[in-house]
Amino acid sequence: MTDAPAARHDAPVRHSRKGLIIPFAIVFIGLALWTGWWFVLTQQIEKKLEGRIARLEQSGWTVKHAGLSTTGWPLRARVAMKHVDVVAPSGHAVAAPEIVAEANAYNPTKWVIAAPDGMVLTRGAKGKVAVRADMIRMSLHGLTQRWPNVVVELAKPVFTALPDAEPFPLAKAGLIQFYMRPHMAGSNAPTDDVDVLFRLVDGEGRTNGPIEGLTQSGRLNAQVEAVIEKASALKGADAQGLLSAWTASGGRFIDIKGQLEAGESKTFLSSPALFADDKGRLEGEVSLRAEKPLAAIVGLAGASQGGAMDRAAAARAAAATPQGGTGEQGQAVDLVLNFKGGRAYLGPFALAPAPQLF
């Protein structure tokens, strides 16, 4: 009797590893291509920024910084500039320990620019004011448009006039916002004009200053919107600043409307047009619908203005201002504020120099 043949054992089946390798290879190739794109993008950003600085310097601006760096890989482009100092031909300037700009690397059409450590503003001959805030930020988008959409925000800013500088009207605020967008003629036809809106929330004036007097030591809230005509002229700065060249080109603020709340006083304002004379003083007429105006005018009359406000004229204006009877509804009156000849008039009373735009 012979022995049964030994059982055969099949060799183990080897599975292909291609199914594991291919996804990793695709991810690696995609990451390599994306990294190459990211470096090309950031180099283009740096090149465009350097070109912009060179054009500003050719126009009489001074731009200084202690170098820039680009980070943010893989999804963001983040450009940081240290010790930035930008001076306009007029002497107005902005300086900051650091300016940071960020955008999505996959869609670099919207930028957010911030000054995380605050900034110092030079107001020409008026001197410097330091600005500290929880947030100082500007966003830009629509860069392919004739005019981009711009939003500037300062959250809880505090203003401090530096030594030898004139006092700054505001001491602090809860929020300051500025918006700009292209002005449309009809439904979608862009023009050479831009729409602007300014908001001030819970502004507090400096001690013994005009805002403190106006608000009766309370808070100032304001919202004003307007259209800036011939906005392209703002690109040409001269020795007196951006607004000087714009004014010389016939630029005006038109379709102005807004609301001010100063302590117990509330005012609705409107004006068809405001502009500047050849010395930079505001010209034009503003219609006011004021509720309880007496308190604000008396506050202005009692404020220490350093000679800027004619307190006697403010007191006479307060005495002559109609109060419209008694009761809440009776407090609303119509007033006209006139800027002419370098002065601001309430009726026949010259209260103060007109605001100077440049």
Coordinates of C-alpha atoms in Angstrom, one line a residue:
M1 CA 0.0 0.0 0.0
T2 CA 1.5 3.3 -1.1
D3 CA 1.3 6.6 0.9
A4 CA -1.1 9.3 -0.3
P5 CA 0.5 12.2 -2.1
A6 CA 1.2 15.3 0.2
A7 CA -1.4 18.1 0.0
R8 CA -0.2 21.0 -2.2
H9 CA -0.3 24.5 -0.6
D10 CA -0.9 27.3 -3.1
A11 CA 1.5 30.3 -2.9
P12 CA -0.1 33.4 -1.2
V13 CA -1.7 35.9 -3.6
R14 CA 0.2 39.2 -3.8
H15 CA -2.1 42.3 -4.2
S16 CA -0.9 45.2 -6.2
R17 CA 0.2 48.3 -4.2
K18 CA -0.6 50.6 -7.1
G19 CA -4.0 51.4 -5.5
L20 CA -2.2 52.8 -2.5
I21 CA 0.6 54.6 -4.3
I22 CA -1.5 56.4 -7.0
P23 CA -3.6 58.6 -4.6
F24 CA -0.4 59.6 -2.7
A25 CA 1.3 60.3 -6.0
I26 CA -1.6 62.5 -7.1
V27 CA -1.6 64.4 -3.9
F28 CA 2.2 64.9 -4.0
I29 CA 2.1 66.1 -7.6
G30 CA -0.9 68.4 -6.8
L31 CA 0.9 69.8 -3.8
A32 CA 4.1 70.4 -5.8
L33 CA 2.2 72.2 -8.5
W34 CA 0.3 74.3 -5.9
T35 CA 3.5 75.2 -4.1
G36 CA 5.0 76.4 -7.4
W37 CA 1.9 78.5 -8.1
W38 CA 2.0 79.9 -4.6
F39 CA 5.7 81.0 -5.0
V40 CA 4.9 82.5 -8.4
L41 CA 1.9 84.4 -7.0
T42 CA 3.8 85.8 -4.0
Q43 CA 6.7 86.9 -6.3
Q44 CA 4.1 88.7 -8.5
I45 CA 2.6 90.4 -5.4
E46 CA 6.0 91.6 -4.2
K47 CA 6.9 92.8 -7.7
K48 CA 3.6 94.7 -8.1
L49 CA 4.0 96.2 -4.6
E50 CA 7.6 97.4 -5.4
G51 CA 6.3 98.9 -8.7
R52 CA 3.5 100.8 -6.8
I53 CA 6.1 102.2 -4.4
A54 CA 8.3 103.3 -7.2
R55 CA 5.4 105.1 -8.9
L56 CA 4.5 106.9 -5.7
E57 CA 8.1 108.0 -5.2
Q58 CA 8.2 109.3 -8.7
S59 CA 5.0 111.4 -7.9
G60 CA 6.7 113.0 -4.9
W61 CA 5.8 110.6 -2.1
T62 CA 8.3 109.1 0.3
V63 CA 7.9 105.4 1.2
K64 CA 10.2 103.8 3.7
H65 CA 10.1 100.4 5.3
A66 CA 12.5 97.9 6.9
G67 CA 11.8 95.1 4.4
L68 CA 8.9 92.8 3.6
S69 CA 8.2 89.1 4.0
T70 CA 5.7 86.8 2.4
T71 CA 4.2 83.9 4.3
G72 CA 0.9 82.0 4.5
W73 CA 1.6 78.9 2.4
P74 CA -0.5 76.9 1.4
L75 CA -3.8 78.7 1.3
R76 CA -3.0 82.3 2.0
A77 CA -0.7 85.1 0.8
R78 CA 0.4 87.2 3.7
V79 CA 2.7 90.2 3.2
A80 CA 4.2 91.9 6.2
M81 CA 6.1 95.2 6.1
K82 CA 8.0 96.4 9.2
H83 CA 8.5 100.1 10.3
V84 CA 6.5 101.6 7.5
D85 CA 6.5 105.4 6.9
V86 CA 4.5 106.9 4.0
V87 CA 4.7 110.7 3.5
A88 CA 2.6 112.5 0.9
P89 CA 3.9 115.6 -1.0
S90 CA 1.7 117.7 1.3
G91 CA 3.5 116.5 4.4
H92 CA 0.6 114.4 5.6
A93 CA 1.9 110.9 6.6
V94 CA 1.1 107.5 8.1
A95 CA 3.6 105.5 10.1
A96 CA 3.2 102.1 11.6
P97 CA 5.4 99.5 13.3
E98 CA 3.9 96.9 11.0
I99 CA 1.4 96.7 8.1
V100 CA 0.0 93.3 7.2
A101 CA -1.9 92.4 4.0
E102 CA -3.6 89.0 3.5
A103 CA -5.6 87.4 0.6
N104 CA -6.7 83.9 -0.3
A105 CA -4.0 82.4 -2.5
Y106 CA -6.6 80.6 -4.7
N107 CA -8.5 83.9 -5.3
P108 CA -6.3 86.9 -4.6
T109 CA -8.9 89.5 -5.5
K110 CA -9.9 90.5 -2.0
W111 CA -7.3 91.9 0.4
V112 CA -7.5 92.7 4.1
I113 CA -4.8 95.2 5.3
A114 CA -4.2 95.7 9.1
A115 CA -2.1 97.7 11.4
P116 CA -2.0 95.4 14.4
D117 CA 0.2 97.7 16.5
G118 CA -1.5 101.0 15.8
M119 CA -0.3 103.9 13.7
V120 CA 0.8 107.5 13.9
L121 CA -0.9 110.1 11.6
T122 CA 0.9 113.3 10.7
R123 CA -1.6 116.1 10.0
G124 CA 0.7 118.4 8.1
A125 CA 1.5 121.5 10.2
K126 CA -1.0 120.3 12.9
G127 CA 1.5 117.7 14.1
K128 CA 1.2 114.0 14.9
V129 CA -1.5 112.0 16.6
A130 CA -1.1 108.4 17.7
V131 CA -3.9 106.0 17.1
R132 CA -4.4 102.8 19.1
A133 CA -7.3 100.5 18.6
D134 CA -8.6 96.9 19.1
M135 CA -8.6 96.7 15.4
I136 CA -7.4 98.9 12.5
R137 CA -8.4 97.2 9.2
M138 CA -9.0 98.0 5.6
S139 CA -10.5 95.6 3.1
L140 CA -10.3 95.9 -0.7
H141 CA -12.2 93.9 -3.3
G142 CA -13.3 94.4 -6.9
L143 CA -9.7 95.3 -7.9
T144 CA -10.5 94.8 -11.5
Q145 CA -13.2 97.5 -11.4
R146 CA -12.5 101.2 -12.2
W147 CA -13.0 101.9 -8.5
P148 CA -12.6 99.1 -5.9
N149 CA -14.9 98.6 -3.0
V150 CA -13.2 99.8 0.2
V151 CA -14.1 99.4 3.8
V152 CA -12.0 101.0 6.7
E153 CA -12.8 100.1 10.3
L154 CA -11.3 101.2 13.6
A155 CA -12.7 99.4 16.6
K156 CA -12.4 101.3 19.9
P157 CA -9.8 103.7 18.7
V158 CA -8.0 106.0 21.1
F159 CA -6.4 109.2 19.8
T160 CA -3.4 110.9 21.5
A161 CA -1.9 114.1 20.2
L162 CA 1.9 113.8 20.4
P163 CA 4.1 116.6 21.9
D164 CA 4.0 120.0 20.0
A165 CA 0.9 118.9 18.0
E166 CA -2.4 120.6 18.0
P167 CA -5.1 118.9 20.0
F168 CA -7.1 116.3 18.2
P169 CA -10.9 116.8 18.4
L170 CA -11.7 113.2 19.3
A171 CA -10.3 111.4 22.4
K172 CA -11.8 108.0 21.6
A173 CA -14.7 106.2 19.9
G174 CA -16.6 102.9 20.0
L175 CA -16.3 102.5 16.2
I176 CA -15.3 104.4 13.1
Q177 CA -16.1 103.1 9.6
F178 CA -15.6 104.4 6.1
Y179 CA -17.1 102.9 3.0
M180 CA -16.4 103.6 -0.7
R181 CA -17.8 102.0 -3.8
P182 CA -18.2 102.9 -7.5
H183 CA -21.1 105.3 -8.2
M184 CA -23.5 103.8 -10.8
A185 CA -25.5 105.9 -13.3
G186 CA -28.7 104.0 -13.8
S187 CA -28.5 100.3 -13.0
N188 CA -25.0 99.3 -13.7
A189 CA -23.1 101.9 -15.7
P190 CA -20.0 103.0 -13.7
T191 CA -19.0 106.7 -13.7
D192 CA -16.0 108.7 -12.6
D193 CA -17.7 109.3 -9.2
V194 CA -17.7 107.2 -6.0
D195 CA -20.2 106.8 -3.2
V196 CA -18.8 107.3 0.3
L197 CA -20.3 106.7 3.8
F198 CA -18.8 107.7 7.1
R199 CA -20.0 106.3 10.5
L200 CA -18.9 107.4 14.0
V201 CA -20.3 105.5 17.0
D202 CA -20.0 106.7 20.6
G203 CA -17.3 109.4 19.9
E204 CA -16.0 111.2 22.9
G205 CA -14.3 114.6 22.6
R206 CA -11.1 115.7 24.3
T207 CA -11.4 117.6 27.5
N208 CA -12.7 121.2 27.0
G209 CA -12.8 120.6 23.2
P210 CA -15.6 121.4 20.7
I211 CA -17.0 117.9 20.6
E212 CA -17.2 117.7 24.4
G213 CA -19.1 121.0 24.3
L214 CA -21.3 120.0 21.4
T215 CA -22.3 116.7 23.2
Q216 CA -22.6 118.3 26.6
S217 CA -19.9 115.8 27.8
G218 CA -21.8 113.0 26.2
R219 CA -21.2 111.0 23.1
L220 CA -21.3 111.9 19.4
N221 CA -22.9 109.5 16.8
A222 CA -22.8 110.4 13.2
Q223 CA -23.6 108.9 9.8
V224 CA -23.0 110.9 6.6
E225 CA -23.1 109.8 3.0
A226 CA -22.2 111.6 -0.2
V227 CA -21.0 111.2 -3.8
I228 CA -17.5 112.4 -4.7
E229 CA -17.5 113.8 -8.2
K230 CA -14.4 113.5 -10.5
A231 CA -12.8 110.9 -8.2
S232 CA -10.0 110.2 -10.7
A233 CA -8.6 113.6 -9.8
L234 CA -7.9 112.3 -6.3
K235 CA -5.0 110.2 -7.8
G236 CA -3.0 113.4 -8.4
A237 CA -1.5 114.7 -5.2
D238 CA 0.4 118.0 -5.1
A239 CA 2.2 119.9 -2.4
Q240 CA -1.1 120.7 -0.7
G241 CA -2.5 117.1 -0.8
L242 CA -5.0 115.0 -2.6
L243 CA -8.0 117.3 -2.1
S244 CA -6.1 120.3 -3.6
A245 CA -5.6 118.7 -7.0
W246 CA -9.2 117.3 -6.9
T247 CA -10.6 120.8 -6.1
A248 CA -8.6 122.4 -8.8
S249 CA -10.2 119.9 -11.2
G250 CA -13.7 120.9 -10.1
G251 CA -14.3 118.1 -7.7
R252 CA -17.3 118.4 -5.3
F253 CA -19.2 116.5 -2.7
I254 CA -22.8 116.1 -3.9
D255 CA -26.1 114.6 -2.7
I256 CA -25.0 114.8 1.0
K257 CA -27.3 113.5 3.7
G258 CA -26.8 112.3 7.2
Q259 CA -27.7 112.3 10.9
L260 CA -25.9 113.5 14.0
E261 CA -26.7 112.8 17.6
A262 CA -24.9 114.9 20.1
G263 CA -26.0 114.4 23.7
E264 CA -29.7 115.2 23.7
S265 CA -29.6 117.0 20.4
K266 CA -30.3 115.2 17.1
T267 CA -29.8 116.7 13.7
F268 CA -30.7 115.5 10.2
L269 CA -28.6 117.2 7.5
S270 CA -28.7 117.5 3.7
S271 CA -26.9 119.5 1.1
P272 CA -26.9 119.5 -2.7
A273 CA -23.2 120.3 -3.0
L274 CA -20.1 121.2 -0.9
F275 CA -16.7 122.1 -2.3
A276 CA -13.5 124.0 -1.3
D277 CA -12.2 127.4 -2.3
D278 CA -8.7 128.0 -3.5
K279 CA -7.5 128.1 0.1
G280 CA -9.0 124.8 1.0
R281 CA -11.9 126.2 3.1
L282 CA -15.3 124.5 2.8
E283 CA -17.9 126.3 0.8
G284 CA -21.7 125.6 0.5
E285 CA -24.9 125.4 2.4
V286 CA -26.2 122.6 4.7
S287 CA -29.8 122.4 5.7
L288 CA -30.4 121.1 9.2
R289 CA -33.5 119.7 10.8
A290 CA -32.6 119.9 14.5
E291 CA -34.3 118.4 17.5
K292 CA -33.3 120.2 20.8
P293 CA -30.5 122.3 19.2
L294 CA -30.3 124.7 22.1
A295 CA -28.3 122.4 24.3
A296 CA -25.7 121.7 21.6
I297 CA -25.2 125.4 20.7
V298 CA -24.9 126.4 24.4
G299 CA -22.4 123.6 24.8
L300 CA -20.3 125.0 21.9
A301 CA -20.6 128.5 23.4
G302 CA -19.1 127.3 26.7
A303 CA -16.4 125.1 25.2
S304 CA -12.7 126.2 25.3
Q305 CA -11.8 126.4 21.7
G306 CA -8.4 128.0 21.8
G307 CA -9.7 130.9 19.8
A308 CA -11.2 128.8 17.0
M309 CA -14.8 129.2 18.1
D310 CA -16.4 132.6 18.5
R311 CA -18.1 131.8 21.8
A312 CA -19.9 135.2 21.9
A313 CA -21.4 134.5 18.5
A314 CA -22.3 131.0 19.6
A315 CA -24.1 132.4 22.6
R316 CA -26.0 135.0 20.4
A317 CA -26.9 132.2 18.0
A318 CA -28.2 130.1 20.9
A319 CA -30.3 133.0 22.1
A320 CA -31.7 133.6 18.6
T321 CA -32.4 130.0 17.7
P322 CA -36.1 129.3 17.6
Q323 CA -37.1 126.3 19.8
G324 CA -40.5 125.7 18.1
G325 CA -42.7 125.7 21.1
T326 CA -42.8 123.2 23.9
G327 CA -42.8 119.4 24.2
E328 CA -40.8 116.8 22.4
Q329 CA -42.3 117.5 18.9
G330 CA -42.0 121.3 19.4
Q331 CA -38.3 121.1 19.8
A332 CA -37.6 120.4 16.1
V333 CA -36.5 123.5 14.1
D334 CA -35.1 124.1 10.6
L335 CA -31.7 125.8 10.5
V336 CA -29.2 126.6 7.8
L337 CA -25.4 126.3 8.2
N338 CA -23.5 128.3 5.7
F339 CA -19.8 128.0 4.8
K340 CA -18.6 131.1 3.0
G341 CA -15.6 133.4 3.0
G342 CA -13.7 131.0 5.2
R343 CA -16.2 131.1 8.0
A344 CA -19.1 128.9 9.2
Y345 CA -22.4 130.8 9.8
L346 CA -25.5 129.8 11.6
G347 CA -27.9 132.4 10.3
P348 CA -26.1 135.8 10.6
F349 CA -23.7 134.6 13.3
A350 CA -20.2 133.6 12.3
L351 CA -19.4 130.7 14.7
A352 CA -16.0 129.5 13.6
P353 CA -13.6 129.2 10.7
A354 CA -15.0 126.9 8.0
P355 CA -13.4 123.4 7.9
Q356 CA -10.2 123.3 5.9
L357 CA -9.9 120.4 3.4
F358 CA -6.3 121.1 2.5

